[in-house]
C-alpha positions as CSV (number, residue, x, y, z in Angstrom):
1,M,4.1,-6.7,-52.0
2,T,6.1,-9.9,-52.2
3,P,5.7,-12.6,-49.6
4,A,9.2,-12.0,-48.2
5,A,8.3,-8.3,-47.7
6,R,5.1,-9.2,-45.9
7,I,7.0,-11.6,-43.6
8,G,9.6,-8.9,-42.9
9,L,6.9,-6.3,-42.1
10,F,5.1,-8.8,-39.8
11,M,8.4,-9.5,-38.0
12,L,9.2,-5.8,-37.7
13,L,5.7,-5.1,-36.2
14,G,6.1,-8.0,-33.8
15,L,9.5,-6.6,-32.6
16,I,8.0,-3.2,-32.1
17,I,5.2,-4.6,-30.0
18,L,7.6,-6.7,-28.0
19,G,9.7,-3.6,-27.4
20,I,6.7,-1.7,-26.1
21,F,5.8,-4.5,-23.7
22,I,9.4,-4.6,-22.4
23,I,9.3,-0.8,-21.8
24,K,5.9,-1.1,-20.0
25,I,6.8,-4.2,-17.9
26,E,10.2,-2.9,-16.8
27,D,8.8,0.6,-16.3
28,I,11.6,2.2,-18.3
29,P,11.1,6.0,-18.4
30,V,10.8,7.2,-22.0
31,G,10.4,10.8,-22.9
32,E,10.4,12.1,-19.3
33,R,11.7,15.6,-18.8
34,G,13.3,16.9,-15.7
35,E,15.1,15.2,-12.9
36,R,12.9,13.1,-10.6
37,L,12.5,14.0,-7.0
38,T,14.0,11.3,-4.7
39,V,13.0,10.9,-1.1
40,S,13.2,8.1,1.4
41,A,10.7,6.9,3.9
42,R,11.3,4.8,7.1
43,F,8.8,2.2,8.2
44,T,8.6,-0.5,11.0
45,S,7.0,-2.9,8.5
46,V,6.4,-2.9,4.7
47,A,5.0,-6.4,4.5
48,G,3.6,-7.1,1.0
49,L,5.2,-4.0,-0.6
50,D,7.7,-4.6,-3.4
51,R,10.1,-2.6,-5.5
52,K,8.3,-0.7,-8.3
53,A,5.1,-0.4,-6.1
54,A,3.1,2.8,-6.8
55,V,3.5,6.0,-4.9
56,R,0.4,8.1,-4.8
57,I,-0.8,11.5,-3.5
58,A,-4.6,11.8,-3.1
59,G,-4.9,8.5,-5.0
60,V,-3.1,9.8,-8.1
61,R,0.1,7.9,-9.1
62,V,3.1,10.3,-8.8
63,G,6.0,7.8,-8.7
64,K,7.3,4.4,-7.7
65,V,9.3,2.7,-5.1
66,E,12.9,2.5,-6.4
67,A,14.5,0.4,-3.6
68,V,13.6,-1.4,-0.4
69,N,16.4,-1.7,2.1
70,L,16.8,-2.8,5.7
71,D,18.3,-0.5,8.3
72,G,18.6,-2.3,11.6
73,S,15.0,-3.4,12.3
74,E,13.4,-0.8,10.0
75,A,12.6,-0.8,6.3
76,V,13.9,2.2,4.4
77,L,12.2,2.9,1.0
78,T,13.7,5.0,-1.7
79,L,10.9,6.8,-3.6
80,S,11.2,8.3,-7.1
81,L,8.6,11.0,-7.7
82,D,7.6,13.1,-10.7
83,P,9.5,16.4,-10.9
84,L,6.3,18.4,-10.5
85,V,5.5,16.9,-7.0
86,R,5.9,19.5,-4.2
87,L,6.5,18.1,-0.7
88,H,6.5,20.5,2.2
89,Q,7.9,20.1,5.7
90,G,5.7,17.8,7.8
91,A,5.1,15.5,4.8
92,S,4.7,11.8,5.7
93,A,4.2,8.5,4.0
94,Q,2.1,5.4,4.8
95,V,1.7,1.9,3.5
96,T,-1.8,1.3,2.4
97,S,-3.7,-1.0,-0.1
98,L,-6.2,-0.7,-2.8
99,G,-9.3,-2.1,-1.3
100,M,-9.4,-4.9,1.4
101,L,-7.2,-7.4,-0.5
102,G,-5.6,-5.1,-3.2
103,D,-2.0,-4.3,-4.0
104,K,0.0,-2.4,-1.5
105,Y,1.3,1.1,-2.3
106,I,2.7,4.2,-0.6
107,E,0.4,7.1,0.1
108,I,2.2,10.4,0.6
109,L,0.6,13.2,2.7
110,P,2.4,16.3,1.1
111,G,2.5,18.5,4.3
112,D,1.3,22.0,4.9
113,P,1.6,24.2,1.7
114,G,2.4,27.2,4.0
115,L,5.7,25.5,5.1
116,P,8.9,25.4,3.1
117,L,9.5,22.7,0.4
118,L,11.5,19.6,1.3
119,P,14.8,19.3,-0.6
120,N,15.7,16.4,-2.8
121,G,16.9,13.4,-0.7
122,S,14.8,14.2,2.4
123,E,13.5,11.5,4.6
124,L,9.8,11.2,5.4
125,G,8.3,9.7,8.5
126,G,6.4,6.5,7.7
127,G,3.4,4.7,9.2
128,T,1.2,1.8,8.3
129,V,-2.6,1.7,8.3
130,P,-4.2,-1.4,9.8
131,S,-4.1,-4.3,7.5
132,F,-6.8,-6.9,6.9
133,D,-4.9,-9.3,9.2
134,D,-4.9,-6.7,12.0
135,V,-8.6,-6.2,11.7
136,M,-9.2,-10.0,11.7
137,K,-7.0,-10.3,14.9
138,V,-9.1,-7.7,16.7
139,A,-12.3,-9.3,15.5
140,T,-11.1,-12.6,16.9
141,Q,-10.3,-11.0,20.3
142,I,-13.7,-9.4,20.4
143,G,-15.3,-12.7,19.7
144,E,-13.4,-14.3,22.5
145,D,-14.5,-11.5,24.9
146,V,-18.2,-12.0,23.8
147,K,-17.9,-15.7,24.6
148,E,-16.5,-14.9,28.1
149,V,-19.4,-12.5,28.8
150,T,-22.1,-14.8,27.6
151,A,-20.6,-17.7,29.6
152,A,-20.6,-15.4,32.7
153,L,-24.2,-14.4,32.1
154,R,-25.2,-18.0,31.5
155,G,-23.6,-19.0,34.8
156,S,-25.3,-16.2,36.8
157,I,-28.8,-16.7,35.2
158,G,-28.7,-20.4,34.9
159,G,-28.0,-21.2,38.5
160,T,-30.2,-23.5,40.7
161,P,-33.8,-23.1,39.5
162,V,-36.2,-21.5,42.0
163,S,-39.5,-23.4,42.7
164,Y,-42.5,-21.3,43.4
165,T,-44.8,-24.2,44.3
166,H,-44.1,-24.1,48.1
167,L,-44.7,-20.4,48.5
168,T,-47.9,-19.3,50.2
169,L,-49.6,-16.1,49.7
């Protein structure tokens, strides 16, 4: 093989690897069959959640967040799900995170299998689980309450000392 052919082969291989990286980073669907299920979910807050965030059911990735929009004072997410996902009436979504400081994602509770399936384009109710910041706020409030209780106890116990030397038996 001539040096020019080796350089050409090396460049071709580099372009193929670059193309694979672009497809992975941009999350471009390749070879997917069937139309994806699209639903929306409404939340009071989606702080820390971005477009392309994972959508999971029982911890298994089944889709992604296509869009994040504002409707009044609420966030409306458009979720793109695998065609095999079956959501039933009563299905809901919640914003949660992987671990204490992990990435945020949407967890879908698919509803009761005995109820009818939701049609494409349905809207799910949304909720948020307590975040690390919420837990820290409550812990701070508990610490302040404990300080108040110990100060009150100190005041009631640490009053004027009683002398027992003048007592007679």
